[in-house]
């Protein structure tokens, strides 16, 4: 039989060790400590809160390569609306679990960044007060037009319109995407390029096959023509 | 809602020279800090002794099942995160298993290993925070809970690195996982897993011999083996009542047959709060064993199998279950050939474990009722769905 109360003292020794230890080891600290961050330096560790506007979580290193907050729309060039990737197919609108995307398709087509005539979204709104950051829209989009942003400084005094993001707020360049999610963006670009080359190769092969077929056909026709001539003679 | 297994003792009110006494009815909740969410207990008290208790829930009903029946199979995946928000990974797994049964998709090796790793990390997260909350319910405000949360945060960071979110991971997909873990993730996980036992040692030193905890939990809220079995209790609570039943061993879903681990359970028929607390402490050690083996053996390769682009199962039904940290979590799906499930049903361990609350609380003190509720380990998101 041990002394009554010795268990409590053992426990107190542990709390004492943690209390003193928290001054020397960061991992003993139950809360995140921001105070050590010198003015203007970028956050280096998980949980460091970005201080400046636009300072992205990406700079908090490893933690956030896949971090997701709300979706954004990608464009490829300097003129956002001219190079928007979204073609207003509305697949994301239909798949969004809480139904927070609203898209209106344009009535006429216009050239996209690769010069193809495409529809574009006349209206593209996301209600981020409803969005639950699930990334389903990103997964279903066949055009790699929508990806997750990691911007979280979104608080607004206007509770009705302020949280409804319009196309202008949502459009971000591919370079920005590379900045916040480098690995993911690189993988995505590689996949798009691969798909493109595969498609082109297929097209080329198809064209060649068609050409060969046409040649063969033409050859057969001339032969047949010769034969006919012979018969006629 | 009361269980038919026990009746309130008939109380004779004490009459004393014109002084009339009566039972006191207290409504604890729905906003009561000890109830872990919006949950109400209608308690009848004789002095401080609980004479009758009615759990009242449903305040957090979000129509999860009906919502799921009106959207595609994939779109329900993020909603399963919100069932038991401590354990989104195991919730995802149970749902993915059910859907995989419907269409028979092969899951690649690497994904299977990652699934086990995620599930066991989830178990650590759940048990460590449950123990913290449980001690909090006992009245030790803060300290043990904050230590627990400090460790939990390390695992949360791992989840965030892999899936992009700390709690609402939405990481599993039919046939595998959404994305591969980032570079160096496995090493960081190894580090966290290797250091976790040190913390557990310290935590055990802090709690397991503490006389106050012993006297508050031992012999309090007993649940007999027979009642536990007939009420359908699962998970650590069942094992604390002396039944050796773990779905990881019984079903061996995923690749659990490859790991060597033990299932802690008590060999007596007591099943008090202390047993339930200790079972969870022991289970964490076993989870670490599984994690070590999985992190040692994990192969490279794909992380998602060949899943159909449009998920449209043929008419069939499937039930899949996993050993969630709280108990048997099951998903029952009926497909009718459309992209939406005809019926979608969740078997929530929290709700079913909660049904014996009254039996455990009768003739205990009111302060112990709070402790007993804490030892059940409920999350209201799952109870009410
Ligand atoms: S974002 Fe993608 S899925 Fe949504 S409308 Fe545009 S192209 Fe279609
Ligand atoms: S992240 Fe999810 S909730 Fe948000 S817009 Fe995309 S699909 Fe909808």
Short mmCIF file of N, CA and C in Angstrom, two decimals, chain B residues 21-126:
data_model
loop_
_atom_site.label_atom_id
_atom_site.label_comp_id
_atom_site.label_asym_id
_atom_site.label_seq_id
_atom_site.Cartn_x
_atom_site.Cartn_y
_atom_site.Cartn_z
N UNK B 21 -41.40 16.66 1.11
CA UNK B 21 -40.26 16.63 0.18
C UNK B 21 -40.68 15.93 -1.09
N UNK B 22 -40.01 16.25 -2.16
CA UNK B 22 -40.34 15.57 -3.42
C UNK B 22 -39.07 15.43 -4.24
N UNK B 23 -39.18 14.64 -5.28
CA UNK B 23 -38.04 14.46 -6.17
C UNK B 23 -37.79 15.74 -6.94
N UNK B 24 -36.53 15.99 -7.21
CA UNK B 24 -36.17 17.21 -7.93
C UNK B 24 -35.91 16.85 -9.39
N UNK B 25 -36.57 17.56 -10.25
CA UNK B 25 -36.32 17.30 -11.67
C UNK B 25 -35.40 18.37 -12.22
N UNK B 26 -34.30 17.95 -12.78
CA UNK B 26 -33.34 18.89 -13.35
C UNK B 26 -33.18 18.59 -14.82
N UNK B 27 -33.20 19.64 -15.62
CA UNK B 27 -32.93 19.45 -17.04
C UNK B 27 -31.51 19.92 -17.31
N UNK B 28 -30.62 18.96 -17.48
CA UNK B 28 -29.22 19.32 -17.74
C UNK B 28 -29.02 19.44 -19.24
N UNK B 29 -28.78 20.63 -19.69
CA UNK B 29 -28.59 20.84 -21.12
C UNK B 29 -29.69 21.69 -21.67
N UNK B 30 -29.82 21.84 -22.96
CA UNK B 30 -28.90 21.34 -23.99
C UNK B 30 -27.55 22.04 -24.00
N UNK B 31 -27.46 23.20 -23.36
CA UNK B 31 -26.16 23.86 -23.37
C UNK B 31 -25.50 23.67 -22.03
N UNK B 32 -24.90 22.54 -21.87
CA UNK B 32 -24.23 22.25 -20.62
C UNK B 32 -22.82 21.83 -20.99
N UNK B 33 -21.85 22.40 -20.39
CA UNK B 33 -20.48 22.13 -20.84
C UNK B 33 -20.11 20.66 -20.78
N UNK B 34 -20.74 19.92 -19.87
CA UNK B 34 -20.31 18.54 -19.71
C UNK B 34 -20.95 17.63 -20.72
N UNK B 35 -21.86 18.14 -21.53
CA UNK B 35 -22.59 17.22 -22.39
C UNK B 35 -21.97 17.11 -23.78
N UNK B 36 -20.83 17.69 -23.98
CA UNK B 36 -20.09 17.50 -25.23
C UNK B 36 -20.89 17.90 -26.45
N UNK B 37 -21.69 18.90 -26.35
CA UNK B 37 -22.49 19.31 -27.50
C UNK B 37 -23.89 19.64 -27.03
N UNK B 38 -24.80 19.71 -27.98
CA UNK B 38 -26.17 20.02 -27.59
C UNK B 38 -26.91 18.73 -27.29
N UNK B 39 -26.97 18.42 -26.03
CA UNK B 39 -27.55 17.17 -25.56
C UNK B 39 -28.14 17.45 -24.19
N UNK B 40 -29.29 16.84 -23.93
CA UNK B 40 -29.97 17.16 -22.68
C UNK B 40 -30.22 15.89 -21.89
N UNK B 41 -30.05 15.98 -20.59
CA UNK B 41 -30.43 14.87 -19.73
C UNK B 41 -31.50 15.37 -18.78
N UNK B 42 -32.65 14.73 -18.84
CA UNK B 42 -33.68 15.04 -17.85
C UNK B 42 -33.45 14.13 -16.65
N UNK B 43 -33.00 14.70 -15.57
CA UNK B 43 -32.62 13.87 -14.42
C UNK B 43 -33.61 14.09 -13.30
N UNK B 44 -34.01 12.98 -12.67
CA UNK B 44 -34.82 13.07 -11.45
C UNK B 44 -33.91 12.76 -10.28
N UNK B 45 -33.91 13.64 -9.30
CA UNK B 45 -32.95 13.50 -8.22
C UNK B 45 -33.64 13.34 -6.88
N UNK B 46 -33.07 12.45 -6.08
CA UNK B 46 -33.46 12.40 -4.68
C UNK B 46 -32.24 12.87 -3.91
N UNK B 47 -32.25 14.10 -3.50
CA UNK B 47 -31.03 14.66 -2.94
C UNK B 47 -30.01 14.78 -4.05
N UNK B 48 -28.91 14.01 -3.93
CA UNK B 48 -27.92 14.05 -5.00
C UNK B 48 -27.95 12.78 -5.83
N UNK B 49 -28.81 11.86 -5.48
CA UNK B 49 -28.82 10.56 -6.15
C UNK B 49 -29.74 10.58 -7.36
N UNK B 50 -29.25 10.02 -8.44
CA UNK B 50 -30.05 9.96 -9.66
C UNK B 50 -31.08 8.85 -9.52
N UNK B 51 -32.34 9.21 -9.63
CA UNK B 51 -33.40 8.22 -9.54
C UNK B 51 -33.88 7.83 -10.93
N UNK B 52 -33.89 8.79 -11.80
CA UNK B 52 -34.30 8.50 -13.16
C UNK B 52 -33.57 9.45 -14.10
N UNK B 53 -33.36 8.98 -15.32
CA UNK B 53 -32.62 9.82 -16.27
C UNK B 53 -33.12 9.55 -17.67
N UNK B 54 -33.42 10.60 -18.37
CA UNK B 54 -33.85 10.45 -19.76
C UNK B 54 -32.90 11.23 -20.66
N UNK B 55 -32.20 10.56 -21.54
CA UNK B 55 -31.41 11.33 -22.50
C UNK B 55 -32.31 11.89 -23.59
N UNK B 56 -32.12 13.14 -23.92
CA UNK B 56 -32.91 13.78 -24.99
C UNK B 56 -31.94 14.31 -26.02
N UNK B 57 -32.05 13.83 -27.23
CA UNK B 57 -31.14 14.34 -28.25
C UNK B 57 -31.90 14.64 -29.52
N UNK B 58 -31.18 15.12 -30.52
CA UNK B 58 -31.83 15.49 -31.77
C UNK B 58 -31.66 16.96 -32.06
N UNK B 59 -30.99 17.67 -31.18
CA UNK B 59 -30.82 19.11 -31.39
C UNK B 59 -29.89 19.41 -32.56
N UNK B 60 -29.08 18.45 -32.91
CA UNK B 60 -28.08 18.71 -33.95
C UNK B 60 -28.42 17.95 -35.23
N UNK B 61 -29.68 17.62 -35.39
CA UNK B 61 -30.06 16.84 -36.56
C UNK B 61 -29.84 17.64 -37.83
N UNK B 62 -29.11 17.05 -38.78
CA UNK B 62 -28.81 17.80 -40.00
C UNK B 62 -29.27 17.06 -41.24
N UNK B 63 -30.08 16.04 -41.05
CA UNK B 63 -30.66 15.38 -42.20
C UNK B 63 -29.62 14.71 -43.08
N UNK B 64 -28.60 14.20 -42.47
CA UNK B 64 -27.48 13.64 -43.22
C UNK B 64 -27.91 12.54 -44.19
N UNK B 65 -28.74 11.63 -43.70
CA UNK B 65 -29.07 10.47 -44.53
C UNK B 65 -29.93 10.87 -45.73
N UNK B 66 -30.90 11.73 -45.48
CA UNK B 66 -31.77 12.11 -46.59
C UNK B 66 -31.00 12.97 -47.60
N UNK B 67 -30.13 13.81 -47.10
CA UNK B 67 -29.30 14.60 -48.01
C UNK B 67 -28.50 13.68 -48.92
N UNK B 68 -27.92 12.65 -48.31
CA UNK B 68 -27.08 11.75 -49.08
C UNK B 68 -27.87 11.01 -50.14
N UNK B 69 -29.16 10.77 -49.86
CA UNK B 69 -29.97 10.07 -50.85
C UNK B 69 -30.34 10.98 -52.01
N UNK B 70 -30.03 12.25 -51.90
CA UNK B 70 -30.37 13.16 -52.98
C UNK B 70 -29.16 13.74 -53.68
N UNK B 71 -28.02 13.12 -53.48
CA UNK B 71 -26.84 13.59 -54.21
C UNK B 71 -25.98 12.40 -54.60
N UNK B 72 -24.99 12.67 -55.44
CA UNK B 72 -24.18 11.58 -55.95
C UNK B 72 -23.42 10.91 -54.80
N UNK B 73 -22.90 9.71 -55.10
CA UNK B 73 -22.20 8.97 -54.06
C UNK B 73 -20.98 9.75 -53.55
N UNK B 74 -20.25 10.33 -54.49
CA UNK B 74 -19.03 11.03 -54.09
C UNK B 74 -19.35 12.24 -53.22
N UNK B 75 -20.45 12.92 -53.54
CA UNK B 75 -20.75 14.16 -52.82
C UNK B 75 -21.07 13.93 -51.36
N UNK B 76 -21.39 12.70 -50.98
CA UNK B 76 -21.65 12.44 -49.56
C UNK B 76 -20.37 12.29 -48.76
N UNK B 77 -19.28 12.06 -49.46
CA UNK B 77 -18.02 11.82 -48.75
C UNK B 77 -17.65 12.96 -47.81
N UNK B 78 -17.68 14.23 -48.26
CA UNK B 78 -17.35 15.29 -47.31
C UNK B 78 -18.35 15.40 -46.16
N UNK B 79 -19.58 14.94 -46.37
CA UNK B 79 -20.54 15.02 -45.27
C UNK B 79 -20.24 13.97 -44.20
N UNK B 80 -19.63 12.85 -44.60
CA UNK B 80 -19.31 11.86 -43.57
C UNK B 80 -18.27 12.39 -42.59
N UNK B 81 -17.43 13.32 -43.06
CA UNK B 81 -16.48 13.96 -42.13
C UNK B 81 -17.19 14.56 -40.94
N UNK B 82 -18.38 15.05 -41.22
CA UNK B 82 -19.08 15.85 -40.22
C UNK B 82 -19.93 15.01 -39.29
N UNK B 83 -19.88 13.70 -39.44
CA UNK B 83 -20.58 12.84 -38.50
C UNK B 83 -19.91 12.93 -37.14
N UNK B 84 -18.76 12.30 -37.08
CA UNK B 84 -17.98 12.32 -35.86
C UNK B 84 -16.73 13.13 -36.20
N UNK B 85 -16.78 14.40 -35.90
CA UNK B 85 -15.77 15.29 -36.47
C UNK B 85 -14.39 15.09 -35.87
N UNK B 86 -14.26 14.24 -34.87
CA UNK B 86 -12.91 13.91 -34.42
C UNK B 86 -12.26 12.89 -35.34
N UNK B 87 -13.10 12.07 -35.98
CA UNK B 87 -12.56 10.90 -36.68
C UNK B 87 -12.95 10.90 -38.14
N UNK B 88 -12.70 11.98 -38.84
CA UNK B 88 -13.20 12.01 -40.21
C UNK B 88 -12.58 10.91 -41.06
N UNK B 89 -11.35 10.53 -40.75
CA UNK B 89 -10.69 9.51 -41.58
C UNK B 89 -11.39 8.15 -41.49
N UNK B 90 -11.76 7.73 -40.29
CA UNK B 90 -12.43 6.43 -40.20
C UNK B 90 -13.85 6.51 -40.77
N UNK B 91 -14.49 7.66 -40.62
CA UNK B 91 -15.81 7.81 -41.23
C UNK B 91 -15.71 7.64 -42.75
N UNK B 92 -14.72 8.31 -43.32
CA UNK B 92 -14.48 8.19 -44.76
C UNK B 92 -14.26 6.74 -45.14
N UNK B 93 -13.49 6.06 -44.32
CA UNK B 93 -13.13 4.69 -44.66
C UNK B 93 -14.36 3.81 -44.68
N UNK B 94 -15.20 3.94 -43.66
CA UNK B 94 -16.39 3.09 -43.62
C UNK B 94 -17.26 3.33 -44.85
N UNK B 95 -17.41 4.58 -45.23
CA UNK B 95 -18.26 4.88 -46.38
C UNK B 95 -17.62 4.37 -47.66
N UNK B 96 -16.30 4.58 -47.78
CA UNK B 96 -15.63 4.10 -48.98
C UNK B 96 -15.72 2.58 -49.08
N UNK B 97 -15.60 1.90 -47.95
CA UNK B 97 -15.72 0.43 -47.96
C UNK B 97 -17.08 0.00 -48.48
N UNK B 98 -18.12 0.68 -47.99
CA UNK B 98 -19.47 0.30 -48.43
C UNK B 98 -19.63 0.52 -49.92
N UNK B 99 -19.14 1.66 -50.41
CA UNK B 99 -19.27 1.94 -51.83
C UNK B 99 -18.42 0.97 -52.65
N UNK B 100 -17.25 0.62 -52.12
CA UNK B 100 -16.40 -0.32 -52.86
C UNK B 100 -17.05 -1.69 -52.93
N UNK B 101 -17.82 -2.05 -51.91
CA UNK B 101 -18.53 -3.32 -51.97
C UNK B 101 -19.57 -3.30 -53.08
N UNK B 102 -20.17 -2.14 -53.31
CA UNK B 102 -21.22 -2.05 -54.34
C UNK B 102 -20.65 -2.29 -55.73
N UNK B 103 -19.48 -1.75 -56.01
CA UNK B 103 -18.98 -1.86 -57.38
C UNK B 103 -17.70 -2.69 -57.49
N UNK B 104 -17.22 -3.21 -56.38
CA UNK B 104 -16.05 -4.07 -56.39
C UNK B 104 -14.84 -3.43 -57.07
N UNK B 105 -14.27 -2.47 -56.40
CA UNK B 105 -13.05 -1.84 -56.89
C UNK B 105 -11.88 -2.41 -56.08
N UNK B 106 -10.78 -2.64 -56.78
CA UNK B 106 -9.56 -3.07 -56.09
C UNK B 106 -8.87 -1.85 -55.53
N UNK B 107 -8.43 -1.94 -54.30
CA UNK B 107 -7.68 -0.84 -53.70
C UNK B 107 -6.19 -1.19 -53.76
N UNK B 108 -5.35 -0.30 -54.30
CA UNK B 108 -3.93 -0.61 -54.39
C UNK B 108 -3.28 -0.74 -53.01
N UNK B 109 -2.16 -1.46 -53.00
CA UNK B 109 -1.44 -1.75 -51.75
C UNK B 109 -1.14 -0.48 -50.94
N UNK B 110 -0.54 0.48 -51.63
CA UNK B 110 -0.09 1.67 -50.91
C UNK B 110 -1.27 2.38 -50.26
N UNK B 111 -2.38 2.41 -50.99
CA UNK B 111 -3.56 3.07 -50.43
C UNK B 111 -4.05 2.33 -49.19
N UNK B 112 -3.99 0.99 -49.25
CA UNK B 112 -4.43 0.22 -48.08
C UNK B 112 -3.58 0.54 -46.87
N UNK B 113 -2.27 0.63 -47.09
CA UNK B 113 -1.39 0.95 -45.97
C UNK B 113 -1.67 2.34 -45.44
N UNK B 114 -1.83 3.28 -46.38
CA UNK B 114 -2.10 4.65 -45.93
C UNK B 114 -3.42 4.73 -45.17
N UNK B 115 -4.38 3.93 -45.62
CA UNK B 115 -5.66 3.93 -44.92
C UNK B 115 -5.49 3.47 -43.49
N UNK B 116 -4.71 2.40 -43.32
CA UNK B 116 -4.49 1.91 -41.95
C UNK B 116 -3.78 2.97 -41.13
N UNK B 117 -2.78 3.61 -41.74
CA UNK B 117 -2.02 4.62 -41.00
C UNK B 117 -2.95 5.75 -40.57
N UNK B 118 -3.78 6.21 -41.51
CA UNK B 118 -4.68 7.30 -41.18
C UNK B 118 -5.67 6.88 -40.10
N UNK B 119 -6.19 5.65 -40.21
CA UNK B 119 -7.19 5.22 -39.23
C UNK B 119 -6.58 5.12 -37.85
N UNK B 120 -5.35 4.62 -37.77
CA UNK B 120 -4.76 4.46 -36.44
C UNK B 120 -4.34 5.81 -35.86
N UNK B 121 -3.90 6.71 -36.72
CA UNK B 121 -3.63 8.07 -36.22
C UNK B 121 -4.91 8.69 -35.69
N UNK B 122 -6.01 8.43 -36.41
CA UNK B 122 -7.30 8.94 -35.95
C UNK B 122 -7.65 8.38 -34.59
N UNK B 123 -7.35 7.09 -34.41
CA UNK B 123 -7.66 6.48 -33.12
C UNK B 123 -6.87 7.16 -32.01
N UNK B 124 -5.61 7.46 -32.31
CA UNK B 124 -4.81 8.18 -31.31
C UNK B 124 -5.46 9.53 -30.99
N UNK B 125 -5.83 10.24 -32.05
CA UNK B 125 -6.43 11.56 -31.85
C UNK B 125 -7.68 11.45 -30.99
N UNK B 126 -8.54 10.49 -31.35
CA UNK B 126 -9.80 10.37 -30.63
C UNK B 126 -9.57 9.99 -29.18
#
